[in-house]
CSV table of C-alpha atoms and ligand atoms in Angstrom, one decimal:
chain,number,residue,atom,x,y,z
A,1,UNK,CA,0.0,0.0,0.0
A,2,UNK,CA,2.9,2.4,0.7
A,3,UNK,CA,4.2,4.1,-2.4
A,4,UNK,CA,7.6,2.8,-3.4
A,5,UNK,CA,9.4,6.2,-3.3
A,6,UNK,CA,7.9,6.9,0.2
A,7,UNK,CA,9.1,3.7,1.8
A,8,UNK,CA,11.6,5.6,3.9
A,9,UNK,CA,8.9,7.7,5.6
A,10,UNK,CA,8.4,7.0,9.2
A,11,UNK,CA,6.3,8.2,12.1
A,12,UNK,CA,9.0,10.8,12.9
A,13,UNK,CA,8.2,12.5,9.5
A,14,UNK,CA,4.7,13.3,10.6
A,15,UNK,CA,3.9,17.0,11.5
A,16,UNK,CA,4.0,17.6,15.2
A,17,UNK,CA,6.0,14.5,16.0
A,18,UNK,CA,9.4,15.2,17.6
A,19,UNK,CA,11.7,12.6,19.0
A,20,UNK,CA,10.0,12.4,22.4
A,21,UNK,CA,6.5,12.1,20.9
A,22,UNK,CA,7.8,9.5,18.5
A,23,UNK,CA,9.1,7.5,21.4
A,24,UNK,CA,5.9,7.8,23.3
A,25,UNK,CA,4.0,6.7,20.3
A,26,UNK,CA,6.3,3.8,19.7
A,27,UNK,CA,5.9,2.7,23.3
A,28,UNK,CA,2.1,2.7,22.8
A,29,UNK,CA,2.4,0.5,19.7
A,30,UNK,CA,2.1,3.4,17.1
A,31,UNK,CA,5.4,2.7,15.5
A,32,UNK,CA,4.3,2.6,11.8
A,33,UNK,CA,2.4,5.1,9.6
A,34,UNK,CA,-0.2,2.4,9.1
A,35,UNK,CA,-0.9,2.1,12.8
A,36,UNK,CA,-1.4,5.9,13.1
A,37,UNK,CA,-3.4,6.1,9.9
A,38,UNK,CA,-6.0,3.7,11.3
A,39,UNK,CA,-5.8,4.9,14.9
A,40,UNK,CA,-8.8,6.4,16.7
A,41,UNK,CA,-8.3,10.0,17.8
A,42,UNK,CA,-8.9,9.2,21.4
A,43,UNK,CA,-6.4,6.5,21.5
A,44,UNK,CA,-3.7,8.6,19.9
A,45,UNK,CA,-4.3,11.5,22.2
A,46,UNK,CA,-4.2,9.4,25.4
A,47,UNK,CA,-1.1,7.5,24.4
A,48,UNK,CA,1.0,10.3,23.0
A,49,UNK,CA,-0.2,13.3,25.1
A,50,UNK,CA,-0.6,15.5,22.1
A,51,UNK,CA,-3.6,17.8,21.7
A,52,UNK,CA,-6.7,16.7,19.7
A,53,UNK,CA,-5.9,19.0,16.8
A,54,UNK,CA,-2.3,17.7,16.5
A,55,UNK,CA,-3.5,14.1,16.7
A,56,UNK,CA,-6.0,14.8,14.0
A,57,UNK,CA,-3.3,16.3,11.7
A,58,UNK,CA,-1.0,13.3,12.4
A,59,UNK,CA,-3.7,10.8,11.4
A,60,UNK,CA,-4.5,12.8,8.3
A,61,UNK,CA,-0.9,13.2,7.3
A,62,UNK,CA,-0.3,9.4,7.9
A,63,UNK,CA,-3.3,8.7,5.7
A,64,UNK,CA,-2.0,11.0,2.9
A,65,UNK,CA,1.4,9.4,3.1
A,66,UNK,CA,-0.1,5.9,3.0
A,67,UNK,CA,-2.3,6.7,-0.1
A,68,UNK,CA,-5.2,5.1,1.7
A,69,UNK,CA,-8.7,5.2,0.4
A,70,UNK,CA,-9.8,3.8,-2.9
A,71,UNK,CA,-7.9,1.1,-4.6
A,72,UNK,CA,-8.5,-0.5,-8.0
A,73,UNK,CA,-10.1,-3.9,-8.4
A,74,UNK,CA,-6.9,-5.5,-9.5
A,75,UNK,CA,-5.3,-4.4,-6.2
A,76,UNK,CA,-8.2,-5.9,-4.3
A,77,UNK,CA,-7.6,-9.1,-6.3
A,78,UNK,CA,-3.9,-9.1,-5.3
A,79,UNK,CA,-4.9,-8.7,-1.7
A,80,UNK,CA,-7.5,-11.5,-1.9
A,81,UNK,CA,-4.7,-13.7,-3.3
A,82,UNK,CA,-2.6,-12.9,-0.3
A,83,UNK,CA,-5.4,-14.4,1.7
A,84,UNK,CA,-4.3,-17.9,2.8
A,85,UNK,CA,-6.2,-20.9,4.3
A,86,UNK,CA,-5.5,-23.1,7.2
A,87,UNK,CA,-6.7,-26.7,7.0
A,88,UNK,CA,-9.1,-28.1,9.7
A,89,UNK,CA,-7.9,-31.7,9.2
A,90,UNK,CA,-11.3,-32.6,8.0
A,91,UNK,CA,-11.7,-32.5,4.2
A,92,UNK,CA,-15.5,-32.1,4.6
A,93,UNK,CA,-15.0,-29.1,6.9
A,94,UNK,CA,-12.3,-27.6,4.7
A,95,UNK,CA,-14.7,-27.8,1.7
A,96,UNK,CA,-17.5,-26.0,3.6
A,97,UNK,CA,-14.9,-23.3,4.4
A,98,UNK,CA,-13.8,-23.0,0.8
A,99,UNK,CA,-10.4,-24.6,1.6
A,100,UNK,CA,-10.0,-23.8,5.3
A,101,UNK,CA,-10.0,-20.9,7.8
A,102,UNK,CA,-9.0,-17.7,6.1
A,103,UNK,CA,-6.4,-15.2,7.0
A,104,UNK,CA,-7.4,-11.5,7.0
A,105,UNK,CA,-10.8,-12.4,8.5
A,106,UNK,CA,-12.6,-13.2,11.7
A,107,UNK,CA,-14.2,-16.7,11.9
A,108,UNK,CA,-16.6,-17.2,14.7
A,109,UNK,CA,-17.4,-20.7,15.9
A,110,UNK,CA,-20.5,-20.8,18.1
A,111,UNK,CA,-22.4,-23.6,19.7
A,112,UNK,CA,-23.4,-25.3,22.9
A,113,UNK,CA,-20.9,-26.6,25.5
A,114,UNK,CA,-19.1,-29.7,24.3
A,115,UNK,CA,-19.9,-28.9,20.6
A,116,UNK,CA,-16.2,-28.8,19.8
A,117,UNK,CA,-15.4,-25.1,19.6
A,118,UNK,CA,-12.3,-25.4,21.7
A,119,UNK,CA,-11.3,-28.6,19.8
A,120,UNK,CA,-11.4,-26.6,16.5
A,121,UNK,CA,-9.2,-24.0,18.1
A,122,UNK,CA,-6.6,-26.5,19.3
A,123,UNK,CA,-6.6,-28.2,15.8
A,124,UNK,CA,-6.0,-24.9,14.0
A,125,UNK,CA,-3.3,-24.0,16.5
A,126,UNK,CA,-1.5,-27.2,15.4
A,127,UNK,CA,-2.3,-27.0,11.7
A,128,UNK,CA,-1.2,-23.5,11.2
A,129,UNK,CA,2.3,-24.6,12.2
A,130,UNK,CA,2.5,-27.1,9.3
A,131,UNK,CA,4.1,-26.3,6.0
A,132,UNK,CA,2.0,-24.7,3.3
A,133,UNK,CA,1.8,-27.9,1.2
A,134,UNK,CA,0.1,-29.6,4.1
A,135,UNK,CA,-2.5,-26.9,4.6
A,136,UNK,CA,-0.5,-24.8,7.2
A,137,UNK,CA,1.2,-21.5,7.1
A,138,UNK,CA,4.5,-22.4,8.8
A,139,UNK,CA,3.5,-20.0,11.5
A,140,UNK,CA,3.2,-19.5,15.3
A,141,UNK,CA,0.0,-19.0,17.3
A,142,UNK,CA,-1.4,-16.5,19.8
A,143,UNK,CA,-4.0,-18.1,22.1
A,144,UNK,CA,-6.1,-15.9,24.4
A,145,UNK,CA,-7.7,-18.3,26.9
A,146,UNK,CA,-10.6,-16.9,28.9
A,147,UNK,CA,-12.0,-20.1,30.4
A,148,UNK,CA,-8.8,-21.9,31.3
A,149,UNK,CA,-9.6,-24.7,28.8
A,150,UNK,CA,-6.3,-24.7,26.8
A,151,UNK,CA,-4.8,-28.1,27.1
A,152,UNK,CA,-1.1,-28.6,26.1
A,153,UNK,CA,-1.6,-32.4,26.3
A,154,UNK,CA,-4.2,-32.1,23.6
A,155,UNK,CA,-1.8,-30.2,21.4
A,156,UNK,CA,0.8,-33.0,21.9
A,157,UNK,CA,-1.7,-35.6,20.6
A,158,UNK,CA,-2.7,-33.5,17.6
A,159,UNK,CA,0.9,-32.5,16.8
A,160,UNK,CA,1.9,-36.2,16.8
A,161,UNK,CA,-0.7,-37.0,14.2
A,162,UNK,CA,0.2,-34.0,12.2
A,163,UNK,CA,3.8,-35.2,12.1
A,164,UNK,CA,5.1,-32.1,14.0
A,165,UNK,CA,7.8,-32.1,16.6
A,166,UNK,CA,5.7,-32.0,19.8
A,167,UNK,CA,8.0,-29.8,21.8
A,168,UNK,CA,8.3,-27.3,19.0
A,169,UNK,CA,4.6,-27.4,18.5
A,170,UNK,CA,4.1,-26.3,22.2
A,171,UNK,CA,6.8,-23.6,22.0
A,172,UNK,CA,5.1,-22.1,19.0
A,173,UNK,CA,1.9,-21.3,20.8
A,174,UNK,CA,1.9,-18.2,23.0
A,175,UNK,CA,-1.0,-18.5,25.5
A,176,UNK,CA,-2.3,-15.8,27.8
A,177,UNK,CA,-5.0,-16.3,30.3
A,178,UNK,CA,-7.5,-13.5,30.4
A,179,UNK,CA,-9.1,-12.9,33.8
A,180,UNK,CA,-11.8,-10.5,32.9
A,181,UNK,CA,-13.1,-8.6,29.8
A,182,UNK,CA,-10.8,-5.6,30.3
A,183,UNK,CA,-7.8,-7.9,30.6
A,184,UNK,CA,-9.0,-9.8,27.5
A,185,UNK,CA,-9.1,-6.5,25.5
A,186,UNK,CA,-5.7,-5.5,26.8
A,187,UNK,CA,-4.3,-8.8,25.7
A,188,UNK,CA,-5.6,-8.4,22.2
A,189,UNK,CA,-3.9,-5.1,22.1
A,190,UNK,CA,-0.7,-6.7,23.2
A,191,UNK,CA,-1.1,-9.3,20.6
A,192,UNK,CA,-0.2,-6.7,18.1
A,193,UNK,CA,3.4,-6.7,19.3
A,194,UNK,CA,3.7,-10.4,18.4
A,195,UNK,CA,1.8,-10.0,15.1
A,196,UNK,CA,4.3,-7.3,14.0
A,197,UNK,CA,7.1,-9.8,13.9
A,198,UNK,CA,5.3,-11.5,11.1
A,199,UNK,CA,5.7,-14.9,12.7
A,200,UNK,CA,2.1,-15.3,13.9
A,201,UNK,CA,-0.7,-15.9,11.4
A,202,UNK,CA,-3.3,-17.2,13.9
A,203,UNK,CA,-5.0,-15.5,16.8
A,204,UNK,CA,-7.5,-17.4,18.8
A,205,UNK,CA,-9.9,-15.9,21.4
A,206,UNK,CA,-11.6,-18.8,23.3
A,207,UNK,CA,-14.1,-17.7,24.5
A,208,UNK,CA,-14.9,-14.2,23.0
A,209,UNK,CA,-18.0,-13.6,25.0
A,210,UNK,CA,-17.8,-15.6,28.3
A,211,UNK,CA,-16.4,-12.8,30.4
A,212,UNK,CA,-18.7,-10.2,28.9
A,213,UNK,CA,-21.7,-12.4,29.5
A,214,UNK,CA,-20.7,-13.0,33.1
A,215,UNK,CA,-19.9,-9.4,33.9
A,216,UNK,CA,-22.8,-7.6,32.3
A,217,UNK,CA,-25.9,-9.1,33.7
A,218,UNK,CA,-29.4,-7.8,33.2
A,219,UNK,CA,-31.0,-5.6,30.6
A,220,UNK,CA,-29.6,-2.3,32.1
A,221,UNK,CA,-26.0,-3.2,31.2
A,222,UNK,CA,-26.7,-4.6,27.8
A,223,UNK,CA,-25.8,-1.5,25.8
A,224,UNK,CA,-22.6,-1.0,27.7
A,225,UNK,CA,-21.7,-4.6,27.1
A,226,UNK,CA,-22.4,-4.4,23.4
A,227,UNK,CA,-20.4,-1.2,23.0
A,228,UNK,CA,-17.4,-2.8,24.6
A,229,UNK,CA,-17.8,-6.0,22.6
A,230,UNK,CA,-18.0,-3.8,19.5
A,231,UNK,CA,-14.7,-2.2,20.3
A,232,UNK,CA,-13.1,-5.5,20.9
A,233,UNK,CA,-14.4,-6.9,17.6
A,234,UNK,CA,-13.1,-3.9,15.8
A,235,UNK,CA,-9.7,-4.3,17.2
A,236,UNK,CA,-9.6,-7.9,16.2
A,237,UNK,CA,-10.8,-7.1,12.7
A,238,UNK,CA,-8.1,-4.5,12.4
A,239,UNK,CA,-5.5,-7.0,13.5
A,240,UNK,CA,-6.8,-9.6,11.0
A,241,UNK,CA,-6.6,-7.0,8.2
A,242,UNK,CA,-3.3,-5.3,9.0
A,243,UNK,CA,-1.3,-8.4,9.6
A,244,UNK,CA,-3.2,-10.8,7.3
A,245,UNK,CA,-3.7,-13.2,10.1
A,246,UNK,CA,-6.6,-15.6,10.8
A,247,UNK,CA,-8.6,-14.6,13.8
A,248,UNK,CA,-10.7,-17.4,15.3
A,249,UNK,CA,-13.2,-16.7,18.1
A,250,UNK,CA,-15.5,-19.0,20.0
A,251,UNK,CA,-18.9,-18.0,21.2
A,252,UNK,CA,-21.6,-19.6,23.3
A,253,UNK,CA,-25.3,-19.8,22.5
A,254,UNK,CA,-28.4,-19.0,24.5
A,255,UNK,CA,-31.8,-20.5,24.1
A,256,UNK,CA,-34.5,-18.4,22.7
A,257,UNK,CA,-37.7,-19.5,24.5
A,258,UNK,CA,-39.9,-17.7,22.0
A,259,UNK,CA,-38.7,-19.7,19.0
A,260,UNK,CA,-41.2,-22.5,18.3
A,261,UNK,CA,-40.0,-23.9,15.0
A,262,UNK,CA,-36.4,-24.6,13.9
A,263,UNK,CA,-33.3,-24.2,16.1
A,264,UNK,CA,-34.1,-22.4,19.3
A,265,UNK,CA,-30.5,-21.3,19.9
A,266,UNK,CA,-28.8,-18.1,19.0
A,267,UNK,CA,-25.2,-16.8,19.4
A,268,UNK,CA,-24.3,-14.4,22.2
A,269,UNK,CA,-23.5,-10.9,21.4
A,270,UNK,CA,-26.1,-10.4,18.7
A,271,UNK,CA,-25.5,-8.2,15.8
A,272,UNK,CA,-22.3,-6.8,17.2
A,273,UNK,CA,-20.5,-10.1,17.0
A,274,UNK,CA,-22.4,-11.4,14.0
A,275,UNK,CA,-21.8,-8.4,11.8
A,276,UNK,CA,-18.1,-8.1,12.6
A,277,UNK,CA,-17.4,-11.8,12.0
A,278,UNK,CA,-16.5,-12.5,8.4
A,279,UNK,CA,-17.4,-16.2,8.7
A,280,UNK,CA,-19.8,-17.8,11.2
A,281,UNK,CA,-19.9,-21.5,11.9
A,282,UNK,CA,-22.5,-23.1,14.0
A,283,UNK,CA,-21.2,-26.3,15.7
A,284,UNK,CA,-23.5,-29.0,17.2
A,285,UNK,CA,-23.4,-32.6,18.2
A,286,UNK,CA,-24.6,-35.0,15.5
A,287,UNK,CA,-25.5,-38.6,15.3
A,288,UNK,CA,-23.2,-41.3,16.6
A,289,UNK,CA,-20.7,-39.0,18.2
A,290,UNK,CA,-20.2,-36.8,15.1
A,291,UNK,CA,-20.1,-33.1,15.0
A,292,UNK,CA,-22.0,-31.0,12.5
A,293,UNK,CA,-20.4,-27.8,11.3
A,294,UNK,CA,-22.7,-25.4,9.5
A,295,UNK,CA,-21.4,-22.3,7.7
A,296,UNK,CA,-24.2,-19.8,8.4
A,297,UNK,CA,-22.7,-16.6,7.2
A,298,UNK,CA,-20.0,-15.8,4.7
A,299,UNK,CA,-19.3,-13.1,2.1
A,300,UNK,CA,-18.4,-15.5,-0.7
A,301,UNK,CA,-19.5,-19.1,0.1
A,302,UNK,CA,-22.9,-20.8,0.1
A,303,UNK,CA,-24.5,-21.8,3.3
A,304,UNK,CA,-23.5,-25.4,3.8
A,305,UNK,CA,-22.9,-28.0,6.4
A,306,UNK,CA,-20.8,-31.1,7.0
A,307,UNK,CA,-20.2,-33.9,9.4
A,308,UNK,CA,-16.9,-34.7,11.1
A,309,UNK,CA,-15.5,-36.3,14.3
A,310,UNK,CA,-13.4,-35.3,17.2
A,311,UNK,CA,-11.0,-38.3,17.6
A,312,UNK,CA,-7.9,-39.0,19.6
A,313,UNK,CA,-5.7,-37.4,17.0
A,314,UNK,CA,-8.0,-34.4,16.5
A,315,UNK,CA,-10.6,-33.4,13.9
A,316,UNK,CA,-11.2,-36.1,11.3
A,317,UNK,CA,-13.7,-37.1,8.6
A,318,UNK,CA,-14.1,-40.5,10.1
A,319,UNK,CA,-14.5,-41.9,13.6
A,320,UNK,CA,-11.2,-43.6,14.2
B,401,GTP,P1,-17.6,-25.1,25.9
B,401,GTP,O1,-16.3,-24.4,25.9
B,401,GTP,O2,-17.9,-25.8,27.2
B,401,GTP,O3,-18.7,-24.2,25.5
B,401,GTP,O4,-17.5,-26.3,24.8
B,401,GTP,P2,-16.7,-26.5,23.5
B,401,GTP,O5,-17.6,-26.2,22.4
B,401,GTP,O6,-15.5,-25.7,23.5
B,401,GTP,O7,-16.4,-28.0,23.5
B,401,GTP,P3,-15.0,-28.7,23.4
B,401,GTP,O8,-14.3,-28.3,22.2
B,401,GTP,O9,-14.2,-28.5,24.7
B,401,GTP,O10,-15.4,-30.2,23.2
B,401,GTP,C1,-15.3,-31.1,24.2
B,401,GTP,C2,-15.6,-32.4,23.5
B,401,GTP,O11,-14.5,-32.7,22.6
B,401,GTP,C3,-15.6,-33.5,24.5
B,401,GTP,O12,-16.9,-33.8,24.9
B,401,GTP,C4,-15.1,-34.7,23.7
B,401,GTP,O13,-16.1,-35.2,22.9
B,401,GTP,C5,-14.1,-34.1,22.7
B,401,GTP,N1,-12.8,-34.2,23.2
B,401,GTP,C6,-12.1,-33.4,24.0
B,401,GTP,N2,-10.8,-33.9,24.2
B,401,GTP,C7,-10.8,-35.0,23.5
B,401,GTP,C8,-9.7,-36.0,23.4
B,401,GTP,O14,-8.6,-35.9,23.9
B,401,GTP,N3,-10.0,-37.1,22.6
B,401,GTP,C9,-11.2,-37.2,22.0
B,401,GTP,N4,-11.5,-38.3,21.3
B,401,GTP,N5,-12.2,-36.3,22.1
B,401,GTP,C10,-12.0,-35.3,22.9
B,402,MG,MG1,-14.6,-24.4,24.9
């Protein structure tokens, strides 16, 4: 996106940015023109200490330097081609996903307890480490665990089947336990430092909504919760886009007592989560221990579902 002849431009070239402001900005994670160009005014002011009007000029100048805005369709195509897929280890599930979980997008897996959301997360955390010819991206993983359900033992089992060195597979996953929703949001901001290295192409948030659901109880707090969730989703979307990484989030369901026909369950977070997720997958238990994964929302794929199994070695098309 940056013009060739302007490659050398840095944050220090922005109007109103002296060495000490540049340092403060860098400390707050605003160390590239892109980071400033897409920053919110409030964030920039609070982390750099400059006035509103200076911050506004900085953002505008960064945007001008970045040549942001419209791009031609062939540029969009090039960007789409940069989008990569991570295999799920189930051919049927991969097919439903158009080849696998996409980078540059948020994929939300929602379903009841035990439907396999965390298992899908573990499987992706292993598979993304595999070489590209095996459906991986040769990359490391960031895992934000809010329910304390990350299991290294499970990674070992899955790594073994995938033919990865088990120790390396564990070392390639950076896990942070989030203790409440604020902590969870802070961790996703911190994740950016790791993403900047270019070594991480998968960010998992398991569960996206559990803390929010527990902390904001009752109708009176609903709008506050939704606003905060919205902010969280936007940050995740920005990370997916800026670093072309795959963001996978899990979400619980609640029952809708007024639904008489069809499936009486809906995902938590309503439109806020639904609209910011690029892909949405509904997971449920099927016949004979199988799992059904249904793609319910996608910009470019038909609604479709498939059957798979959670086996000792991980996700699979057949019950082993
Ligand atoms: P919640 O987080 O509680 O909402 O559920 P979830 O959707 O994350 O479910 P999870 O992915 O934790 O699925 C748990 C199910 O996966 C278990 O009931 C098992 O069927 C299966 N599972 C978990 N670990 C193993 C394992 O080591 N081997 C096998 N074969 N199955 C496992
Ligand atoms: Mg889970």
